Amino acid sequence: MSGVAGPWIALCLASAGASPDGGGVTRPESLAGRSSDVERLSSAQAQLRRATVERLKLRSAPPEQLALLRLHAVACLRAVRLYFPESRACVAEASFRAGEILRADGDIEGARAEFEYVRGLGAGVPYRARAGIELGHIERRARRWSHALDHYLSVAAELDTPSRWRDDASIWAGKVHVLRGTFDEGRRLLKHIAASSSDPLERVRAYDEWALSYLPSDDPEASAGVLATCRSELARFAVEETELGARVRDALARMRCIRALVRAIARRNGGDVSALDDDEHVDDD
């Protein structure tokens, strides 16, 4: 069985309300999520547009209707690959969006299967890099550091992937290294993106995580040094009276390491940090 065929069979069974082991209908409300009940339209593009309309309805859905509307939206998205499996670009987008909905609904394994399906479509399809990053997030949230790194670094190494997603994957890989205590590897990745990314906003992100990486080992001086370097290196963008300049200034002002440094120095000096601890454990994901 191919790498794509396995997830495809499981997804077909799920969309029909059956369990992969042949256990039949898993829950009554799954009938609202049968892709085969969705009307087949004239093209993959039309099918995707219809599914997108249903997906966007979730933004304003009443809470009591949200669960069923999510099932229906996922069914509409899965109908794209059910009816037009040869349209790889449309199928990739539909599967990725279905994964997002399932993840938001707490169905992590369902989301994983959708993201893996997108990855299995091969190089050159849209949303493939983003699906790899989402798989990394799933593993990171479960504290499976090695698996998370595998996904992030795989995306970072894909030369046909847009640089914004390679940079994003590299930053997340650096964060995972820091979380699991392999600081040198994490800092190497973060330093590389901070110095080489073509996007100044991604450079700010990388500098921020790089500076934060020194605080678990109680080295605020090193953290402050990275922050100073960041401000110096990004100054030429920050002074621009452009939309990008405004965004860079905002990103620099909102760097998490600034507040974390204040806390670290206050603790070292025996000061009261209670008023500064409200966002100490907040991640940006």
PDB file of N, CA, C and O in Angstrom, residues 59-114:
ATOM      1  N   ARG A  59     -17.189  30.868  11.141  1.00  0.00           N
ATOM      2  CA  ARG A  59     -16.748  32.053  11.867  1.00  0.00           C
ATOM      3  C   ARG A  59     -17.885  32.725  12.628  1.00  0.00           C
ATOM      4  O   ARG A  59     -17.656  33.338  13.664  1.00  0.00           O
ATOM      5  N   SER A  60     -19.089  32.625  12.097  1.00  0.00           N
ATOM      6  CA  SER A  60     -20.223  33.288  12.744  1.00  0.00           C
ATOM      7  C   SER A  60     -21.281  32.295  13.227  1.00  0.00           C
ATOM      8  O   SER A  60     -22.412  32.686  13.504  1.00  0.00           O
ATOM      9  N   ALA A  61     -20.902  31.034  13.320  1.00  0.00           N
ATOM     10  CA  ALA A  61     -21.867  30.007  13.711  1.00  0.00           C
ATOM     11  C   ALA A  61     -22.230  30.117  15.188  1.00  0.00           C
ATOM     12  O   ALA A  61     -21.355  30.355  16.026  1.00  0.00           O
ATOM     13  N   PRO A  62     -23.505  29.947  15.532  1.00  0.00           N
ATOM     14  CA  PRO A  62     -23.893  29.902  16.954  1.00  0.00           C
ATOM     15  C   PRO A  62     -23.213  28.714  17.627  1.00  0.00           C
ATOM     16  O   PRO A  62     -23.038  27.654  17.016  1.00  0.00           O
ATOM     17  N   PRO A  63     -22.796  28.860  18.864  1.00  0.00           N
ATOM     18  CA  PRO A  63     -22.074  27.774  19.553  1.00  0.00           C
ATOM     19  C   PRO A  63     -22.804  26.442  19.534  1.00  0.00           C
ATOM     20  O   PRO A  63     -22.181  25.384  19.389  1.00  0.00           O
ATOM     21  N   GLU A  64     -24.148  26.484  19.648  1.00  0.00           N
ATOM     22  CA  GLU A  64     -24.891  25.227  19.708  1.00  0.00           C
ATOM     23  C   GLU A  64     -24.922  24.505  18.358  1.00  0.00           C
ATOM     24  O   GLU A  64     -25.253  23.329  18.281  1.00  0.00           O
ATOM     25  N   GLN A  65     -24.587  25.212  17.272  1.00  0.00           N
ATOM     26  CA  GLN A  65     -24.598  24.595  15.945  1.00  0.00           C
ATOM     27  C   GLN A  65     -23.195  24.282  15.430  1.00  0.00           C
ATOM     28  O   GLN A  65     -23.049  23.654  14.382  1.00  0.00           O
ATOM     29  N   LEU A  66     -22.194  24.722  16.150  1.00  0.00           N
ATOM     30  CA  LEU A  66     -20.831  24.661  15.625  1.00  0.00           C
ATOM     31  C   LEU A  66     -20.369  23.241  15.337  1.00  0.00           C
ATOM     32  O   LEU A  66     -19.747  22.983  14.301  1.00  0.00           O
ATOM     33  N   ALA A  67     -20.667  22.299  16.209  1.00  0.00           N
ATOM     34  CA  ALA A  67     -20.182  20.926  16.026  1.00  0.00           C
ATOM     35  C   ALA A  67     -20.695  20.319  14.719  1.00  0.00           C
ATOM     36  O   ALA A  67     -19.926  19.754  13.933  1.00  0.00           O
ATOM     37  N   LEU A  68     -22.011  20.444  14.469  1.00  0.00           N
ATOM     38  CA  LEU A  68     -22.568  19.880  13.240  1.00  0.00           C
ATOM     39  C   LEU A  68     -22.093  20.630  12.004  1.00  0.00           C
ATOM     40  O   LEU A  68     -21.841  20.023  10.955  1.00  0.00           O
ATOM     41  N   LEU A  69     -21.958  21.944  12.119  1.00  0.00           N
ATOM     42  CA  LEU A  69     -21.485  22.722  10.975  1.00  0.00           C
ATOM     43  C   LEU A  69     -20.035  22.387  10.646  1.00  0.00           C
ATOM     44  O   LEU A  69     -19.637  22.394   9.476  1.00  0.00           O
ATOM     45  N   ARG A  70     -19.246  22.075  11.662  1.00  0.00           N
ATOM     46  CA  ARG A  70     -17.873  21.636  11.397  1.00  0.00           C
ATOM     47  C   ARG A  70     -17.860  20.324  10.649  1.00  0.00           C
ATOM     48  O   ARG A  70     -17.094  20.135   9.692  1.00  0.00           O
ATOM     49  N   LEU A  71     -18.701  19.384  11.070  1.00  0.00           N
ATOM     50  CA  LEU A  71     -18.787  18.105  10.367  1.00  0.00           C
ATOM     51  C   LEU A  71     -19.188  18.302   8.914  1.00  0.00           C
ATOM     52  O   LEU A  71     -18.643  17.670   8.006  1.00  0.00           O
ATOM     53  N   HIS A  72     -20.151  19.183   8.712  1.00  0.00           N
ATOM     54  CA  HIS A  72     -20.608  19.433   7.339  1.00  0.00           C
ATOM     55  C   HIS A  72     -19.511  20.087   6.516  1.00  0.00           C
ATOM     56  O   HIS A  72     -19.290  19.716   5.347  1.00  0.00           O
ATOM     57  N   ALA A  73     -18.794  21.050   7.100  1.00  0.00           N
ATOM     58  CA  ALA A  73     -17.719  21.705   6.369  1.00  0.00           C
ATOM     59  C   ALA A  73     -16.626  20.717   5.996  1.00  0.00           C
ATOM     60  O   ALA A  73     -16.104  20.734   4.867  1.00  0.00           O
ATOM     61  N   VAL A  74     -16.263  19.825   6.931  1.00  0.00           N
ATOM     62  CA  VAL A  74     -15.248  18.816   6.642  1.00  0.00           C
ATOM     63  C   VAL A  74     -15.722  17.889   5.526  1.00  0.00           C
ATOM     64  O   VAL A  74     -14.953  17.522   4.632  1.00  0.00           O
ATOM     65  N   ALA A  75     -16.994  17.514   5.552  1.00  0.00           N
ATOM     66  CA  ALA A  75     -17.535  16.648   4.495  1.00  0.00           C
ATOM     67  C   ALA A  75     -17.431  17.331   3.139  1.00  0.00           C
ATOM     68  O   ALA A  75     -17.072  16.706   2.135  1.00  0.00           O
ATOM     69  N   CYS A  76     -17.743  18.624   3.091  1.00  0.00           N
ATOM     70  CA  CYS A  76     -17.656  19.366   1.833  1.00  0.00           C
ATOM     71  C   CYS A  76     -16.220  19.458   1.352  1.00  0.00           C
ATOM     72  O   CYS A  76     -15.940  19.340   0.148  1.00  0.00           O
ATOM     73  N   LEU A  77     -15.290  19.636   2.271  1.00  0.00           N
ATOM     74  CA  LEU A  77     -13.881  19.705   1.893  1.00  0.00           C
ATOM     75  C   LEU A  77     -13.373  18.352   1.413  1.00  0.00           C
ATOM     76  O   LEU A  77     -12.648  18.259   0.417  1.00  0.00           O
ATOM     77  N   ARG A  78     -13.768  17.290   2.098  1.00  0.00           N
ATOM     78  CA  ARG A  78     -13.342  15.957   1.669  1.00  0.00           C
ATOM     79  C   ARG A  78     -13.967  15.555   0.342  1.00  0.00           C
ATOM     80  O   ARG A  78     -13.416  14.714  -0.388  1.00  0.00           O
ATOM     81  N   ALA A  79     -15.098  16.146   0.003  1.00  0.00           N
ATOM     82  CA  ALA A  79     -15.741  15.843  -1.278  1.00  0.00           C
ATOM     83  C   ALA A  79     -14.873  16.270  -2.453  1.00  0.00           C
ATOM     84  O   ALA A  79     -14.985  15.707  -3.547  1.00  0.00           O
ATOM     85  N   VAL A  80     -14.001  17.246  -2.234  1.00  0.00           N
ATOM     86  CA  VAL A  80     -13.120  17.685  -3.322  1.00  0.00           C
ATOM     87  C   VAL A  80     -12.242  16.534  -3.772  1.00  0.00           C
ATOM     88  O   VAL A  80     -12.110  16.248  -4.960  1.00  0.00           O
ATOM     89  N   ARG A  81     -11.614  15.826  -2.839  1.00  0.00           N
ATOM     90  CA  ARG A  81     -10.757  14.708  -3.241  1.00  0.00           C
ATOM     91  C   ARG A  81     -11.561  13.467  -3.593  1.00  0.00           C
ATOM     92  O   ARG A  81     -11.104  12.628  -4.352  1.00  0.00           O
ATOM     93  N   LEU A  82     -12.765  13.346  -3.029  1.00  0.00           N
ATOM     94  CA  LEU A  82     -13.607  12.202  -3.378  1.00  0.00           C
ATOM     95  C   LEU A  82     -13.999  12.252  -4.852  1.00  0.00           C
ATOM     96  O   LEU A  82     -13.943  11.241  -5.553  1.00  0.00           O
ATOM     97  N   TYR A  83     -14.363  13.440  -5.323  1.00  0.00           N
ATOM     98  CA  TYR A  83     -14.848  13.592  -6.694  1.00  0.00           C
ATOM     99  C   TYR A  83     -13.759  13.967  -7.693  1.00  0.00           C
ATOM    100  O   TYR A  83     -13.872  13.646  -8.882  1.00  0.00           O
ATOM    101  N   PHE A  84     -12.702  14.646  -7.226  1.00  0.00           N
ATOM    102  CA  PHE A  84     -11.675  15.137  -8.151  1.00  0.00           C
ATOM    103  C   PHE A  84     -10.271  14.843  -7.623  1.00  0.00           C
ATOM    104  O   PHE A  84      -9.468  15.745  -7.404  1.00  0.00           O
ATOM    105  N   PRO A  85      -9.945  13.582  -7.389  1.00  0.00           N
ATOM    106  CA  PRO A  85      -8.642  13.241  -6.792  1.00  0.00           C
ATOM    107  C   PRO A  85      -7.454  13.636  -7.669  1.00  0.00           C
ATOM    108  O   PRO A  85      -6.340  13.767  -7.160  1.00  0.00           O
ATOM    109  N   GLU A  86      -7.691  13.824  -8.953  1.00  0.00           N
ATOM    110  CA  GLU A  86      -6.592  14.185  -9.851  1.00  0.00           C
ATOM    111  C   GLU A  86      -6.217  15.667  -9.763  1.00  0.00           C
ATOM    112  O   GLU A  86      -5.154  16.066 -10.237  1.00  0.00           O
ATOM    113  N   SER A  87      -7.062  16.479  -9.156  1.00  0.00           N
ATOM    114  CA  SER A  87      -6.803  17.922  -9.054  1.00  0.00           C
ATOM    115  C   SER A  87      -6.000  18.192  -7.783  1.00  0.00           C
ATOM    116  O   SER A  87      -6.534  18.600  -6.744  1.00  0.00           O
ATOM    117  N   ARG A  88      -4.691  17.960  -7.868  1.00  0.00           N
ATOM    118  CA  ARG A  88      -3.855  17.946  -6.676  1.00  0.00           C
ATOM    119  C   ARG A  88      -3.859  19.268  -5.913  1.00  0.00           C
ATOM    120  O   ARG A  88      -3.856  19.282  -4.682  1.00  0.00           O
ATOM    121  N   ALA A  89      -3.854  20.383  -6.619  1.00  0.00           N
ATOM    122  CA  ALA A  89      -3.808  21.679  -5.936  1.00  0.00           C
ATOM    123  C   ALA A  89      -5.074  21.912  -5.119  1.00  0.00           C
ATOM    124  O   ALA A  89      -5.013  22.322  -3.952  1.00  0.00           O
ATOM    125  N   CYS A  90      -6.231  21.634  -5.722  1.00  0.00           N
ATOM    126  CA  CYS A  90      -7.495  21.813  -5.000  1.00  0.00           C
ATOM    127  C   CYS A  90      -7.619  20.819  -3.854  1.00  0.00           C
ATOM    128  O   CYS A  90      -8.095  21.161  -2.758  1.00  0.00           O
ATOM    129  N   VAL A  91      -7.196  19.589  -4.101  1.00  0.00           N
ATOM    130  CA  VAL A  91      -7.263  18.564  -3.059  1.00  0.00           C
ATOM    131  C   VAL A  91      -6.359  18.942  -1.885  1.00  0.00           C
ATOM    132  O   VAL A  91      -6.732  18.780  -0.715  1.00  0.00           O
ATOM    133  N   ALA A  92      -5.177  19.465  -2.187  1.00  0.00           N
ATOM    134  CA  ALA A  92      -4.253  19.849  -1.120  1.00  0.00           C
ATOM    135  C   ALA A  92      -4.859  20.938  -0.244  1.00  0.00           C
ATOM    136  O   ALA A  92      -4.813  20.853   0.994  1.00  0.00           O
ATOM    137  N   GLU A  93      -5.429  21.955  -0.866  1.00  0.00           N
ATOM    138  CA  GLU A  93      -6.031  23.034  -0.077  1.00  0.00           C
ATOM    139  C   GLU A  93      -7.207  22.522   0.745  1.00  0.00           C
ATOM    140  O   GLU A  93      -7.337  22.840   1.936  1.00  0.00           O
ATOM    141  N   ALA A  94      -8.059  21.716   0.123  1.00  0.00           N
ATOM    142  CA  ALA A  94      -9.235  21.205   0.827  1.00  0.00           C
ATOM    143  C   ALA A  94      -8.824  20.331   2.012  1.00  0.00           C
ATOM    144  O   ALA A  94      -9.392  20.439   3.106  1.00  0.00           O
ATOM    145  N   SER A  95      -7.857  19.466   1.804  1.00  0.00           N
ATOM    146  CA  SER A  95      -7.420  18.576   2.880  1.00  0.00           C
ATOM    147  C   SER A  95      -6.771  19.360   4.013  1.00  0.00           C
ATOM    148  O   SER A  95      -6.987  19.058   5.193  1.00  0.00           O
ATOM    149  N   PHE A  96      -5.986  20.370   3.658  1.00  0.00           N
ATOM    150  CA  PHE A  96      -5.358  21.186   4.695  1.00  0.00           C
ATOM    151  C   PHE A  96      -6.415  21.902   5.529  1.00  0.00           C
ATOM    152  O   PHE A  96      -6.347  21.918   6.761  1.00  0.00           O
ATOM    153  N   ARG A  97      -7.411  22.479   4.867  1.00  0.00           N
ATOM    154  CA  ARG A  97      -8.454  23.196   5.599  1.00  0.00           C
ATOM    155  C   ARG A  97      -9.282  22.241   6.459  1.00  0.00           C
ATOM    156  O   ARG A  97      -9.705  22.596   7.568  1.00  0.00           O
ATOM    157  N   ALA A  98      -9.508  21.038   5.964  1.00  0.00           N
ATOM    158  CA  ALA A  98     -10.209  20.046   6.781  1.00  0.00           C
ATOM    159  C   ALA A  98      -9.397  19.720   8.028  1.00  0.00           C
ATOM    160  O   ALA A  98      -9.942  19.587   9.131  1.00  0.00           O
ATOM    161  N   GLY A  99      -8.079  19.609   7.855  1.00  0.00           N
ATOM    162  CA  GLY A  99      -7.218  19.348   9.006  1.00  0.00           C
ATOM    163  C   GLY A  99      -7.288  20.459  10.036  1.00  0.00           C
ATOM    164  O   GLY A  99      -7.314  20.211  11.238  1.00  0.00           O
ATOM    165  N   GLU A 100      -7.340  21.696   9.569  1.00  0.00           N
ATOM    166  CA  GLU A 100      -7.456  22.826  10.497  1.00  0.00           C
ATOM    167  C   GLU A 100      -8.742  22.742  11.320  1.00  0.00           C
ATOM    168  O   GLU A 100      -8.747  22.993  12.527  1.00  0.00           O
ATOM    169  N   ILE A 101      -9.836  22.411  10.649  1.00  0.00           N
ATOM    170  CA  ILE A 101     -11.116  22.327  11.352  1.00  0.00           C
ATOM    171  C   ILE A 101     -11.090  21.200  12.372  1.00  0.00           C
ATOM    172  O   ILE A 101     -11.534  21.359  13.516  1.00  0.00           O
ATOM    173  N   LEU A 102     -10.575  20.048  11.972  1.00  0.00           N
ATOM    174  CA  LEU A 102     -10.521  18.905  12.883  1.00  0.00           C
ATOM    175  C   LEU A 102      -9.618  19.184  14.079  1.00  0.00           C
ATOM    176  O   LEU A 102      -9.947  18.823  15.211  1.00  0.00           O
ATOM    177  N   ARG A 103      -8.502  19.848  13.832  1.00  0.00           N
ATOM    178  CA  ARG A 103      -7.612  20.212  14.939  1.00  0.00           C
ATOM    179  C   ARG A 103      -8.328  21.143  15.916  1.00  0.00           C
ATOM    180  O   ARG A 103      -8.254  20.964  17.130  1.00  0.00           O
ATOM    181  N   ALA A 104      -9.047  22.149  15.392  1.00  0.00           N
ATOM    182  CA  ALA A 104      -9.779  23.082  16.251  1.00  0.00           C
ATOM    183  C   ALA A 104     -10.871  22.369  17.036  1.00  0.00           C
ATOM    184  O   ALA A 104     -11.219  22.789  18.146  1.00  0.00           O
ATOM    185  N   ASP A 105     -11.379  21.288  16.473  1.00  0.00           N
ATOM    186  CA  ASP A 105     -12.449  20.530  17.132  1.00  0.00           C
ATOM    187  C   ASP A 105     -11.903  19.497  18.109  1.00  0.00           C
ATOM    188  O   ASP A 105     -12.671  18.760  18.722  1.00  0.00           O
ATOM    189  N   GLY A 106     -10.592  19.418  18.224  1.00  0.00           N
ATOM    190  CA  GLY A 106      -9.980  18.475  19.154  1.00  0.00           C
ATOM    191  C   GLY A 106      -9.726  17.095  18.589  1.00  0.00           C
ATOM    192  O   GLY A 106      -9.271  16.205  19.308  1.00  0.00           O
ATOM    193  N   ASP A 107     -10.013  16.900  17.300  1.00  0.00           N
ATOM    194  CA  ASP A 107      -9.772  15.605  16.665  1.00  0.00           C
ATOM    195  C   ASP A 107      -8.352  15.599  16.111  1.00  0.00           C
ATOM    196  O   ASP A 107      -8.127  15.822  14.915  1.00  0.00           O
ATOM    197  N   ILE A 108      -7.387  15.359  16.975  1.00  0.00           N
ATOM    198  CA  ILE A 108      -5.988  15.476  16.586  1.00  0.00           C
ATOM    199  C   ILE A 108      -5.591  14.403  15.583  1.00  0.00           C
ATOM    200  O   ILE A 108      -4.855  14.675  14.623  1.00  0.00           O
ATOM    201  N   GLU A 109      -6.077  13.184  15.773  1.00  0.00           N
ATOM    202  CA  GLU A 109      -5.713  12.119  14.837  1.00  0.00           C
ATOM    203  C   GLU A 109      -6.342  12.359  13.467  1.00  0.00           C
ATOM    204  O   GLU A 109      -5.731  12.078  12.429  1.00  0.00           O
ATOM    205  N   GLY A 110      -7.569  12.869  13.451  1.00  0.00           N
ATOM    206  CA  GLY A 110      -8.187  13.213  12.177  1.00  0.00           C
ATOM    207  C   GLY A 110      -7.419  14.313  11.473  1.00  0.00           C
ATOM    208  O   GLY A 110      -7.190  14.266  10.253  1.00  0.00           O
ATOM    209  N   ALA A 111      -6.999  15.313  12.248  1.00  0.00           N
ATOM    210  CA  ALA A 111      -6.207  16.404  11.674  1.00  0.00           C
ATOM    211  C   ALA A 111      -4.878  15.870  11.147  1.00  0.00           C
ATOM    212  O   ALA A 111      -4.439  16.230  10.045  1.00  0.00           O
ATOM    213  N   ARG A 112      -4.240  15.013  11.926  1.00  0.00           N
ATOM    214  CA  ARG A 112      -2.962  14.437  11.498  1.00  0.00           C
ATOM    215  C   ARG A 112      -3.106  13.728  10.153  1.00  0.00           C
ATOM    216  O   ARG A 112      -2.277  13.876   9.252  1.00  0.00           O
ATOM    217  N   ALA A 113      -4.176  12.944  10.007  1.00  0.00           N
ATOM    218  CA  ALA A 113      -4.380  12.202   8.764  1.00  0.00           C
ATOM    219  C   ALA A 113      -4.537  13.145   7.581  1.00  0.00           C
ATOM    220  O   ALA A 113      -4.021  12.885   6.480  1.00  0.00           O
ATOM    221  N   GLU A 114      -5.255  14.252   7.779  1.00  0.00           N
ATOM    222  CA  GLU A 114      -5.437  15.218   6.691  1.00  0.00           C
ATOM    223  C   GLU A 114      -4.096  15.852   6.310  1.00  0.00           C
ATOM    224  O   GLU A 114      -3.765  15.969   5.123  1.00  0.00           O
TER     225      GLU A 114
END
